[in-house]
mmCIF file of C-alpha atoms in Angstrom:
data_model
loop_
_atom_site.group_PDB
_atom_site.id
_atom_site.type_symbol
_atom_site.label_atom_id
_atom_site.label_comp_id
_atom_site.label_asym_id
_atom_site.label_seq_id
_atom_site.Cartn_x
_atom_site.Cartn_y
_atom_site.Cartn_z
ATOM 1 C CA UNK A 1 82.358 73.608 98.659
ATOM 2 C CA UNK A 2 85.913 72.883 100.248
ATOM 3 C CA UNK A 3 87.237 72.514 103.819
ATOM 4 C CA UNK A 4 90.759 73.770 103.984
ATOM 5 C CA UNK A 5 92.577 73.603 106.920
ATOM 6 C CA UNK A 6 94.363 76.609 108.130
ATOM 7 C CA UNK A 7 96.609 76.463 111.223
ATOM 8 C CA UNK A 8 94.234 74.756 114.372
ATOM 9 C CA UNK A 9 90.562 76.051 112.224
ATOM 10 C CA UNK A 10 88.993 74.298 109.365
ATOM 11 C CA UNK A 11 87.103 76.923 106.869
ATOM 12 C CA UNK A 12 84.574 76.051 104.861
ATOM 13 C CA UNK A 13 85.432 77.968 100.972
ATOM 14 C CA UNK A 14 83.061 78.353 98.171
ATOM 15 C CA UNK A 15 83.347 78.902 94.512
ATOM 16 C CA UNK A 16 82.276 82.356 92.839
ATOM 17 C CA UNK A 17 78.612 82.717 90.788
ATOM 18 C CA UNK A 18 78.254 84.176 87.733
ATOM 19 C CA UNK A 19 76.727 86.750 89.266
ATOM 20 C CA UNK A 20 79.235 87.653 91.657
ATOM 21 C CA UNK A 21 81.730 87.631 88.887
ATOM 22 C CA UNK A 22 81.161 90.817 87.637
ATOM 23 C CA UNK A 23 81.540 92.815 90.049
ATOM 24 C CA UNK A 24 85.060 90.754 91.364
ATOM 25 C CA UNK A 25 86.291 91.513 88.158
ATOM 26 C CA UNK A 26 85.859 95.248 88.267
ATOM 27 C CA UNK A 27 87.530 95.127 91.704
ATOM 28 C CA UNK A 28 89.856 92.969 91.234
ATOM 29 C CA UNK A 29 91.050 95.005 87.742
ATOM 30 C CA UNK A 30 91.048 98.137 89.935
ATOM 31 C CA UNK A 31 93.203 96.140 92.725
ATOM 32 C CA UNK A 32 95.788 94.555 89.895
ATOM 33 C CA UNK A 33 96.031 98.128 88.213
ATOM 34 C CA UNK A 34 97.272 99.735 91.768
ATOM 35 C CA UNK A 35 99.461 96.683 92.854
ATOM 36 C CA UNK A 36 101.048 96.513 88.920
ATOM 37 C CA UNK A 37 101.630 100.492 88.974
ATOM 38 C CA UNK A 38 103.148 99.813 92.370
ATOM 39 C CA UNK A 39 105.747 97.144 91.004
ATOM 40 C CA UNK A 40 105.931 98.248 87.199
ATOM 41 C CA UNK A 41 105.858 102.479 87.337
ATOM 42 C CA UNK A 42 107.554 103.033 90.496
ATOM 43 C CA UNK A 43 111.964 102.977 90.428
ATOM 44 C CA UNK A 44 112.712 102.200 93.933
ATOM 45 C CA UNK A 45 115.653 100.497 95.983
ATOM 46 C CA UNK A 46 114.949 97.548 97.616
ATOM 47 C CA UNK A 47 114.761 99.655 100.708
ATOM 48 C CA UNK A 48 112.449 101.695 99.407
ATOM 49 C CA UNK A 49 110.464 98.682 98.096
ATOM 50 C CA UNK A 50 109.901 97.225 101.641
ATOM 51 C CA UNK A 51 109.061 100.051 103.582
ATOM 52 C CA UNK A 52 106.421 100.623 100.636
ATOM 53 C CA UNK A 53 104.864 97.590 100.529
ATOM 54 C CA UNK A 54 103.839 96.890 103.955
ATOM 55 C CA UNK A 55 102.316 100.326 103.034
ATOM 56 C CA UNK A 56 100.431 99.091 100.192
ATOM 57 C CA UNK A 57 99.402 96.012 101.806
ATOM 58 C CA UNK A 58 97.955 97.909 104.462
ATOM 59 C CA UNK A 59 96.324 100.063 102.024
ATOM 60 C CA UNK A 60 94.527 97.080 100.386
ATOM 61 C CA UNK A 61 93.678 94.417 103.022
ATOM 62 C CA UNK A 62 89.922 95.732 103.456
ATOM 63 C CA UNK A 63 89.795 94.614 99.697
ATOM 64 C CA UNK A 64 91.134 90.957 100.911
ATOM 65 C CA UNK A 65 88.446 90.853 103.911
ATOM 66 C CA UNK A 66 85.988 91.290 101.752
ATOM 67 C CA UNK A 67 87.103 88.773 99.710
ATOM 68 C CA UNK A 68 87.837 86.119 102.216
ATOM 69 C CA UNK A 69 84.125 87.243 103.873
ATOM 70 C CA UNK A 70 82.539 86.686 100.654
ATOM 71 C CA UNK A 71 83.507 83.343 99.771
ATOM 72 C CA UNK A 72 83.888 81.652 103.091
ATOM 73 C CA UNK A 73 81.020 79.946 104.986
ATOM 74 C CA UNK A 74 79.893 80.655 108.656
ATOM 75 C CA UNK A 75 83.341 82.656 108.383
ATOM 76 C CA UNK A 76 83.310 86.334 110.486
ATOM 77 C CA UNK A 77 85.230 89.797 110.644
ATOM 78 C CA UNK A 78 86.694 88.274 113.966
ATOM 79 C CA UNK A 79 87.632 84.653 112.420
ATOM 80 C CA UNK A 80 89.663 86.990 110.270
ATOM 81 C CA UNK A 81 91.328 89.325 112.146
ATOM 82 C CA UNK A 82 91.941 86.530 115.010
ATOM 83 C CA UNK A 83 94.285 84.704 112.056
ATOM 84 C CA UNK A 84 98.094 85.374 111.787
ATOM 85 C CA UNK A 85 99.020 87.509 108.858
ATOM 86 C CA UNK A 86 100.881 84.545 106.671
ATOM 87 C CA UNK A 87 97.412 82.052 107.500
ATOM 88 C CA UNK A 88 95.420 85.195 106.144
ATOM 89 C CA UNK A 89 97.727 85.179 102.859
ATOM 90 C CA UNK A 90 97.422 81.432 102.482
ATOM 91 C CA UNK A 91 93.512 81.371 102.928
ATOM 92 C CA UNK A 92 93.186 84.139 100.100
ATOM 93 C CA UNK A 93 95.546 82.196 98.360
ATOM 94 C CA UNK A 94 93.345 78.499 98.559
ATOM 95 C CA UNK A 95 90.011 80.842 97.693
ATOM 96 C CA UNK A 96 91.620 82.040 94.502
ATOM 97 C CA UNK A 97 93.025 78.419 93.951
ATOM 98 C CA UNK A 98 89.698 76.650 94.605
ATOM 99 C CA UNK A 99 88.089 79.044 91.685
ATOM 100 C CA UNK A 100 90.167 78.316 89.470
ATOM 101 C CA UNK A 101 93.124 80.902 88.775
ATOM 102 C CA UNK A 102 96.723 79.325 89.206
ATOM 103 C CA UNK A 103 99.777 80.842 89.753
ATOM 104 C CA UNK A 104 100.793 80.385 86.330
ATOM 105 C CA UNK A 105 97.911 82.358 85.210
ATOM 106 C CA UNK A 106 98.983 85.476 87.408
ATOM 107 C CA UNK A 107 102.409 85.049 86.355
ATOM 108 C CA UNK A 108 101.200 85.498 82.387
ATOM 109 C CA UNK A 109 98.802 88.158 83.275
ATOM 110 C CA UNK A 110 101.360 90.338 85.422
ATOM 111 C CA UNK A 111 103.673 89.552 82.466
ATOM 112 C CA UNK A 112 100.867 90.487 79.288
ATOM 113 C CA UNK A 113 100.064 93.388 81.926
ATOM 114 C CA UNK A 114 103.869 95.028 82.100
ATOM 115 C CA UNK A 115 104.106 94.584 78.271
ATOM 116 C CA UNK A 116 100.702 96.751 78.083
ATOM 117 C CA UNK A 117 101.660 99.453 80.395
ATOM 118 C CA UNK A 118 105.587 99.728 78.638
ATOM 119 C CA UNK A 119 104.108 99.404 75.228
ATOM 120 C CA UNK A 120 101.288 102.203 76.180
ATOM 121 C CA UNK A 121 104.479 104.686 77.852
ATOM 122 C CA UNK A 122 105.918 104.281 74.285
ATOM 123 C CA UNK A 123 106.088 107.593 72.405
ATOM 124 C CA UNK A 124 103.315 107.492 69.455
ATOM 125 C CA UNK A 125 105.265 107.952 66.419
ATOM 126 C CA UNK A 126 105.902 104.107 66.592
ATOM 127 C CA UNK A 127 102.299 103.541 65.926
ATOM 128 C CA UNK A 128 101.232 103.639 62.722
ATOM 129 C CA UNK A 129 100.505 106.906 61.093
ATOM 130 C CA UNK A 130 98.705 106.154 57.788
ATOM 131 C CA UNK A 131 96.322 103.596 56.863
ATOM 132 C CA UNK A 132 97.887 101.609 53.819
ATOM 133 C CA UNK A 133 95.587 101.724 51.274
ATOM 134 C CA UNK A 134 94.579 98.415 49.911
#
């Protein structure tokens, strides 16, 4: 367990079981899929981008509760709301830390994840059509 301090309140994080990993997997996949087809699939201005993603943050912050619920200690629905936005962001942000996925790790997966979804949109005569025979 780890105490991190977020503005005036210290919160009490904890690390994922195995048990509990399964299921944050599957919704966290679901979650990356909708937030990479957000960045990756949509052409937008940068106008367009912002009024979007307060939108889409909206749209996905009961998946963050949960998260920050789950894996904080003697932590409530009302410690949560009563936190400013940007303390919110860097609480999910020291729960993801403390179980081990860095920032360089998302970076590589967003990355391997684009390459995926532009290498899928590819028309399928660039696949190969024949097996060679050996």
């Amino acid at each position: 367990m780890k105490t991190v301090k977020i503005g005036d309140k210290e919160i009490k994080i904890r690390r994922a079981k195995v048990k509990e990993v399964k299921n944050l997997i599957k919704d966290t996949a679901t979650k990356i899929t909708e937030v990479a087809d957000f960045f990756f699939n949509r052409q937008m201005t940068d106008e367009e981008l912002i009024n979007s993603l307060m939108e889409a943050i909206m749209e996905n912050i009961e998946f963050f509760e949960d998260y920050v619920l789950q894996f904080t200690v003697d932590f409530t629905q009302d410690n949560f709301d009563d936190l400013e936005f940007l303390d919110a962001i860097l609480l999910i942000k020291e729960i993801v830390a403390y179980n081990g996925i860095k920032g360089k790790f998302v970076k590589n997966f967003f990355h391997n994840l684009n390459q995926v979804m532009t290498t899928q949109a590819q028309p399928q005569e660039k696949f190969i059509k024949e097996v060679p025979k050996v």
